CSV table of C-alpha atoms in Angstrom, one decimal:
chain,number,residue,atom,x,y,z
A,464,SER,CA,4.2,19.8,24.1
A,465,CYS,CA,0.8,18.2,24.1
A,466,PRO,CA,-1.4,18.5,20.9
A,467,ASP,CA,-4.4,20.9,20.8
A,468,LEU,CA,-7.0,18.4,21.9
A,469,ASP,CA,-9.7,21.0,21.7
A,470,GLY,CA,-8.9,21.7,18.1
A,471,MET,CA,-8.8,17.9,17.3
A,472,LEU,CA,-12.2,17.5,19.0
A,473,GLU,CA,-13.6,20.3,17.0
A,474,CYS,CA,-12.5,18.3,14.0
A,475,PHE,CA,-14.8,15.6,15.1
A,476,PHE,CA,-17.8,17.6,16.2
A,477,GLY,CA,-17.6,20.8,14.1
A,478,HIS,CA,-17.8,23.1,17.2
A,479,ARG,CA,-16.5,23.4,20.8
A,480,ASP,CA,-19.8,23.6,22.6
A,481,TYR,CA,-19.3,20.4,24.6
A,482,ASP,CA,-22.5,20.8,26.6
A,483,ARG,CA,-24.3,19.8,23.4
A,484,ILE,CA,-22.3,16.6,23.0
A,485,ASP,CA,-23.0,13.3,24.7
A,486,ASP,CA,-20.3,12.4,27.3
A,487,ASP,CA,-19.8,9.0,25.7
A,488,ASP,CA,-19.1,10.6,22.3
A,489,ILE,CA,-16.4,12.9,23.9
A,490,PHE,CA,-14.9,9.9,25.7
A,491,ASN,CA,-14.8,7.8,22.4
A,492,ALA,CA,-13.2,10.7,20.5
A,493,LEU,CA,-10.5,11.3,23.2
A,494,THR,CA,-9.8,7.5,23.3
A,495,PHE,CA,-9.3,7.6,19.6
A,496,MET,CA,-6.8,10.4,19.9
A,497,ASP,CA,-5.1,9.0,23.0
A,498,LYS,CA,-1.9,7.9,21.3
A,499,GLU,CA,-1.3,11.5,20.0
A,500,CYS,CA,-0.6,12.6,23.5
A,501,ASN,CA,3.0,13.4,24.5
A,502,LYS,CA,4.5,10.1,25.7
A,503,ASP,CA,7.4,11.9,27.4
A,504,GLY,CA,5.1,13.8,29.8
A,505,PRO,CA,4.4,13.0,33.4
A,506,GLN,CA,3.5,9.4,34.1
A,507,LEU,CA,0.3,9.4,36.0
A,508,LYS,CA,-0.7,5.8,35.5
A,509,PRO,CA,0.2,3.2,38.2
A,510,ARG,CA,3.3,1.3,37.2
A,511,GLU,CA,4.0,-2.5,37.1
A,512,CYS,CA,6.9,-4.0,39.0
A,513,GLY,CA,10.0,-4.1,36.9
A,514,TYR,CA,10.8,-7.7,37.7
A,515,TYR,CA,9.5,-9.7,34.7
A,516,ASN,CA,8.1,-12.6,36.9
A,517,CYS,CA,6.0,-10.3,39.1
A,518,ASP,CA,2.6,-8.9,38.1
A,519,LYS,CA,2.0,-6.5,41.0
A,520,LYS,CA,0.9,-2.9,40.2
A,521,GLU,CA,1.0,0.3,42.2
A,522,GLN,CA,-2.2,1.1,44.0
A,523,MET,CA,-1.4,4.8,43.3
A,524,SER,CA,1.3,6.3,41.1
A,525,GLY,CA,4.5,6.7,43.1
A,526,ASP,CA,4.0,3.7,45.5
A,527,PHE,CA,6.9,1.7,44.1
A,528,ASN,CA,10.5,2.6,44.7
A,529,LEU,CA,12.8,3.2,41.7
A,530,CYS,CA,16.3,1.8,40.9
A,531,SER,CA,18.7,4.0,42.8
A,532,LYS,CA,21.1,4.2,39.9
A,533,CYS,CA,18.9,4.9,36.8
A,534,HIS,CA,15.8,6.2,38.7
A,535,LYS,CA,13.6,4.5,36.1
A,536,GLN,CA,13.0,0.8,36.9
A,537,PRO,CA,10.1,0.5,39.5
A,538,TYR,CA,10.0,-2.3,42.1
A,539,CYS,CA,7.2,-3.4,44.5
A,540,GLY,CA,9.8,-4.4,47.1
A,541,LYS,CA,13.4,-5.5,47.9
A,542,GLU,CA,13.0,-9.1,46.9
A,543,CYS,CA,11.9,-8.3,43.4
A,544,GLN,CA,14.7,-5.8,43.0
A,545,VAL,CA,17.3,-8.2,44.1
A,546,ARG,CA,16.0,-11.0,41.9
A,547,ASP,CA,15.9,-8.6,38.9
A,548,TRP,CA,19.3,-7.1,39.3
A,549,LYS,CA,21.2,-9.7,37.2
A,550,ILE,CA,18.9,-8.7,34.3
A,551,HIS,CA,18.5,-5.0,35.0
A,552,LYS,CA,22.2,-4.3,35.5
A,553,LEU,CA,22.7,-5.2,31.8
A,554,LEU,CA,20.5,-2.3,30.8
A,555,CYS,CA,20.8,0.2,33.7
A,556,CYS,CA,22.0,3.7,32.9
A,557,GLY,CA,22.2,3.2,29.1
A,558,LYS,CA,24.3,0.0,29.0
A,559,ASN,CA,22.1,-1.3,26.1
A,560,LYS,CA,24.4,-0.7,23.0
A,561,THR,CA,21.9,-2.2,20.5
A,562,ASP,CA,19.5,0.0,18.4
A,563,ILE,CA,16.6,-1.9,20.0
A,564,GLU,CA,14.7,-0.3,22.9
A,565,ASP,CA,15.1,-1.8,26.4
A,566,ASP,CA,11.5,-2.8,26.7
A,567,THR,CA,11.6,-4.6,23.4
A,568,LEU,CA,14.7,-6.6,24.4
A,569,LEU,CA,13.0,-7.5,27.7
A,570,MET,CA,9.8,-8.6,26.0
A,571,ILE,CA,11.8,-10.9,23.6
A,572,MET,CA,13.7,-12.3,26.6
A,573,GLU,CA,10.6,-13.0,28.6
A,574,LEU,CA,8.8,-14.5,25.6
A,575,MET,CA,11.7,-16.8,24.7
A,576,VAL,CA,12.2,-18.0,28.3
A,577,LYS,CA,8.5,-18.7,28.5
A,578,ASN,CA,8.2,-20.5,25.2
A,579,TYR,CA,11.4,-22.6,25.3
A,580,GLY,CA,10.6,-23.3,29.0
A,581,ALA,CA,7.1,-24.5,28.1
A,582,THR,CA,8.5,-26.9,25.6
A,583,ALA,CA,11.0,-28.3,28.1
A,584,ASP,CA,8.4,-28.6,30.8
A,585,ALA,CA,6.0,-30.5,28.5
A,586,ARG,CA,8.7,-33.0,27.6
A,587,SER,CA,10.3,-33.6,31.0
A,588,GLU,CA,9.0,-34.7,34.4
A,589,ILE,CA,11.4,-32.3,36.1
A,590,LYS,CA,10.1,-28.7,35.9
A,591,ILE,CA,12.3,-25.7,35.5
A,592,SER,CA,12.6,-23.7,38.8
A,593,SER,CA,12.2,-20.0,39.2
A,594,ARG,CA,15.9,-19.6,39.9
A,595,GLN,CA,16.8,-21.4,36.7
A,596,LYS,CA,14.5,-19.2,34.7
A,597,ASP,CA,16.0,-16.1,36.3
A,598,ALA,CA,19.5,-17.3,35.5
A,599,ALA,CA,18.5,-18.2,31.9
A,600,SER,CA,16.8,-14.8,31.5
A,601,ALA,CA,19.9,-12.8,32.5
A,602,ALA,CA,22.1,-15.0,30.3
A,603,LEU,CA,19.7,-14.7,27.4
A,604,LEU,CA,19.5,-10.9,27.5
A,605,LYS,CA,23.3,-10.8,27.3
A,606,LYS,CA,23.2,-13.3,24.4
A,607,LEU,CA,20.6,-11.3,22.5
A,608,MET,CA,22.6,-8.1,22.7
A,609,LYS,CA,25.6,-10.0,21.4
A,610,LEU,CA,23.6,-11.5,18.6
A,611,PHE,CA,22.0,-8.3,17.5
A,612,THR,CA,25.3,-6.4,17.5
A,613,GLY,CA,27.2,-9.3,15.8
A,614,GLU,CA,26.1,-12.1,13.5
A,615,PHE,CA,22.4,-10.9,13.3
A,616,SER,CA,23.1,-7.1,13.1
A,617,HIS,CA,20.6,-6.9,10.2
A,618,PHE,CA,17.9,-7.3,12.8
A,619,ASN,CA,19.4,-4.6,15.0
A,620,SER,CA,16.5,-2.0,14.8
A,621,GLN,CA,13.0,-1.6,16.2
A,622,GLN,CA,11.6,-2.1,12.7
A,623,ALA,CA,13.5,-5.3,11.9
A,624,VAL,CA,13.9,-7.1,15.2
A,625,GLY,CA,10.4,-8.7,14.9
A,626,ASP,CA,11.7,-10.7,11.9
A,627,ALA,CA,14.4,-12.4,13.9
A,628,GLY,CA,11.9,-14.9,15.2
A,629,THR,CA,11.1,-16.1,11.7
A,630,ASN,CA,14.8,-16.6,10.8
A,631,PRO,CA,15.8,-20.3,11.1
A,632,ALA,CA,19.5,-19.4,11.8
A,633,PHE,CA,18.5,-17.1,14.7
A,634,SER,CA,16.1,-19.7,16.1
A,635,GLN,CA,18.9,-22.3,15.9
A,636,ALA,CA,21.2,-19.9,17.8
A,637,LEU,CA,18.6,-19.7,20.6
A,638,ALA,CA,18.1,-23.5,20.6
A,639,ASP,CA,21.8,-23.9,21.0
A,640,PHE,CA,21.8,-21.4,23.9
A,641,PHE,CA,19.0,-23.1,25.8
A,642,ALA,CA,20.7,-26.5,25.3
A,643,GLN,CA,23.4,-25.1,27.7
A,644,GLN,CA,21.0,-23.7,30.3
A,645,PRO,CA,20.3,-25.7,33.5
A,646,GLY,CA,16.7,-27.0,33.5
A,647,TYR,CA,16.4,-26.5,29.7
A,648,ASP,CA,19.4,-28.6,28.7
A,649,LYS,CA,18.1,-32.1,28.7
A,650,VAL,CA,15.2,-31.4,26.3
A,651,TRP,CA,16.8,-28.7,24.2
A,652,GLY,CA,20.1,-30.7,24.0
A,653,VAL,CA,18.1,-33.1,21.9
A,654,LEU,CA,15.7,-30.7,20.0
A,655,ARG,CA,18.5,-28.4,18.9
A,656,VAL,CA,19.8,-31.1,16.5
A,657,GLY,CA,18.4,-30.4,13.0
A,658,TYR,CA,16.3,-27.6,14.4
A,659,ARG,CA,17.3,-25.1,11.7
A,660,GLU,CA,16.7,-27.5,8.9
A,661,SER,CA,13.2,-28.3,10.3
A,662,LEU,CA,12.3,-24.6,10.5
A,663,GLU,CA,13.6,-23.9,7.0
A,664,ARG,CA,11.3,-26.7,5.6
A,665,ASP,CA,8.4,-25.2,7.4
A,666,ARG,CA,9.2,-21.7,6.1
A,667,GLU,CA,9.5,-23.0,2.6
A,668,ALA,CA,6.1,-24.6,2.9
A,669,VAL,CA,4.6,-21.3,4.1
A,670,SER,CA,6.1,-19.4,1.2
A,671,ARG,CA,4.5,-21.8,-1.3
A,672,SER,CA,1.1,-21.4,0.4
A,673,ASN,CA,-1.3,-18.4,0.8
A,674,THR,CA,-0.4,-18.2,4.5
A,675,LEU,CA,1.1,-15.0,5.8
A,676,THR,CA,4.1,-15.0,8.1
A,677,LEU,CA,2.8,-11.9,9.9
A,678,ASN,CA,-0.1,-12.5,12.2
A,679,GLU,CA,-3.3,-10.4,11.8
A,680,SER,CA,-2.8,-8.4,15.0
A,681,VAL,CA,0.5,-7.0,13.7
A,682,ILE,CA,-1.1,-6.1,10.4
A,683,ARG,CA,-4.2,-4.6,12.2
A,684,GLY,CA,-1.9,-2.5,14.4
A,685,ALA,CA,-0.2,-1.0,11.3
A,686,CYS,CA,-3.6,-0.4,9.7
A,687,GLU,CA,-4.9,1.3,12.8
A,688,GLU,CA,-2.1,3.8,12.7
A,689,MET,CA,-2.6,4.4,9.0
A,690,ALA,CA,-6.4,4.9,9.6
A,691,LYS,CA,-5.7,7.4,12.4
A,692,ARG,CA,-3.4,9.5,10.2
A,693,SER,CA,-6.0,9.4,7.4
A,694,THR,CA,-8.9,10.3,9.7
A,695,LEU,CA,-7.0,13.3,11.1
A,696,THR,CA,-5.9,14.3,7.6
A,697,ILE,CA,-9.6,14.3,6.4
A,698,GLY,CA,-10.6,16.5,9.4
A,699,ASN,CA,-12.6,18.9,7.4
A,700,VAL,CA,-14.8,16.1,6.1
A,701,MET,CA,-15.7,15.2,9.7
A,702,CYS,CA,-17.0,18.6,10.7
A,703,ASP,CA,-20.6,17.5,10.3
A,704,GLY,CA,-21.4,17.2,14.0
A,705,ASP,CA,-22.1,13.4,13.7
A,706,SER,CA,-19.3,12.0,15.8
A,707,SER,CA,-20.9,8.5,16.1
A,708,ARG,CA,-21.1,8.2,12.3
A,709,ASN,CA,-17.5,9.5,11.9
A,710,LEU,CA,-16.1,7.0,14.4
A,711,SER,CA,-18.0,4.2,12.8
A,712,LYS,CA,-16.4,5.1,9.5
A,713,HIS,CA,-13.0,5.1,11.1
A,714,HIS,CA,-13.5,1.5,12.3
A,715,LEU,CA,-14.9,0.5,8.9
A,716,LEU,CA,-11.7,2.0,7.3
A,717,ILE,CA,-9.5,-0.1,9.6
A,718,ASP,CA,-11.2,-3.4,8.6
A,719,ALA,CA,-11.0,-2.5,4.9
A,720,LEU,CA,-7.3,-1.6,5.2
A,721,VAL,CA,-6.6,-4.9,7.0
A,722,GLU,CA,-8.2,-6.9,4.2
A,723,GLU,CA,-6.5,-5.0,1.4
A,724,THR,CA,-3.1,-5.2,3.1
A,725,LYS,CA,-3.4,-8.9,3.7
A,726,GLU,CA,-4.3,-9.4,0.0
A,727,PHE,CA,-1.3,-7.3,-1.1
A,728,LEU,CA,1.1,-9.1,1.2
A,729,ARG,CA,0.0,-12.5,-0.2
A,730,GLU,CA,0.8,-11.3,-3.7
A,731,HIS,CA,4.0,-9.6,-2.7
A,732,LYS,CA,5.8,-11.9,-0.2
A,733,GLU,CA,8.8,-9.7,0.0
A,734,TYR,CA,6.7,-7.4,2.3
A,735,ASP,CA,5.5,-10.2,4.5
A,736,SER,CA,7.8,-9.4,7.5
A,737,TYR,CA,8.0,-6.8,10.2
A,738,ALA,CA,10.6,-4.9,8.2
A,739,GLY,CA,8.7,-5.3,5.0
A,740,LEU,CA,5.5,-3.9,6.6
A,741,GLN,CA,7.5,-0.8,7.4
A,742,LYS,CA,8.5,-0.4,3.8
A,743,VAL,CA,5.3,-1.3,2.0
A,744,GLY,CA,4.0,2.2,2.5
A,745,TYR,CA,6.6,3.3,-0.1
A,746,ASN,CA,5.2,1.0,-2.8
A,747,PRO,CA,3.1,3.2,-5.2
A,748,ASP,CA,0.8,0.3,-6.1
A,749,TYR,CA,0.0,-0.4,-2.5
A,750,MET,CA,-0.6,3.3,-1.7
A,751,LEU,CA,-2.9,3.6,-4.8
A,752,ILE,CA,-5.0,0.8,-3.3
A,753,ILE,CA,-5.0,2.4,0.1
A,754,SER,CA,-6.0,5.8,-1.3
A,755,LYS,CA,-9.0,4.2,-3.1
A,756,VAL,CA,-10.1,2.5,0.1
A,757,ILE,CA,-9.9,5.7,2.0
A,758,CYS,CA,-11.9,7.6,-0.6
A,759,GLU,CA,-14.5,4.9,-0.8
A,760,VAL,CA,-15.1,4.7,3.0
A,761,TYR,CA,-15.1,8.5,3.6
A,762,GLU,CA,-16.8,9.3,0.3
A,763,VAL,CA,-14.2,11.8,-0.7
A,764,GLU,CA,-12.0,12.3,-3.7
A,765,MET,CA,-8.3,12.8,-4.2
A,766,ASP,CA,-6.9,15.6,-6.4
A,767,GLU,CA,-3.8,15.5,-8.6
A,768,GLU,CA,-1.6,16.7,-5.7
A,769,GLY,CA,-2.8,13.9,-3.4
A,770,ASN,CA,-5.1,16.0,-1.2
A,771,PHE,CA,-8.5,14.7,-0.2
A,772,THR,CA,-11.5,16.8,-1.3
A,773,THR,CA,-15.2,16.6,-0.8
C-alpha cells in the first residue's frame, strides 16, 4: 500500500492546514518523498518504446501495445517489436536466470554496444550498421547471462554487477566477444590483444593514487538515499513549520555526506566499488562519522541508544 503522504507532509510543516502553505513548498516536499511511493502500483506515466534503439514515448499512457507473451514490454509499432524480438525473447516471461534485473542487463548491453561500437567507428572508415548492432546486442545479452552465471558469478547480483566493468578479466572477455562480431571485429580483433594487461596497469595506477574508482554520481545517489532516511527519521525536529529551511538543510546534508564518504573511501580502498558501497554502512567508524554529520547539519544530538534528540 502507499505510504501516508499526509502524515509525512505534516512531518515537514507541523500541521495539515495546506491552505496556509505555499504551493511550491508542497510540491518540493512531495518531490522529496516521491521515491517512497509504491513502485508496484498503477503505471500512469507514458512509457518508452522497449526497443533499445528507439526513443519514442507514448503521448498518453496506454498508447503503445505490449508484448503478447509477457504483457510487459511496450512497443511503438510492429517494426520496433520485430527488431527487438531477438533481444526480448531472451528475457520474456522470466527467462532471465541471473540474479540481476532485466532492466539492468539491458542497460549494460546497450552501454557496451554503444561504447565498444564508438571505439570501432572511431578507428575504422566503415561504420557499424544498425543491423550489426542489433545482432551484437542479442548475442551480447546471451553472453552476459552466461558470464554472470558462470565464470563471473561473483558479480551476479544487483549490488555487485556494477563492479564487473572495473574488472580487467571481465573487460577482456567482452573485448574477445566483440572481436568476433561483424562490424566490430576488425578493430577489436587488434585491440583485444593485451587488453587485460593494459587495464590492470591502469587499475594499479588508480589504486596508488587518490583517485576513486566510483564516480561521484554513484556516491551522491547513495548519499541521497541515506539523507532521505535520516530526514524522515528526524521528523519531529522538522515540525517547525519552516519547510524551505528544512529542505535546505536536507540538501546541505547530502553535500556533506558526499564529501565525508569520498574521504572515507580514499582512506579505505576496500569499499571503493559498487559492492563495497553497499557494505560501508556496516562499518562502525564510517557510521560514527555519518552520525556526527547528521547531528551537525540538523543541530540535534544522539543518545546512547542511537536515537536523535533535540
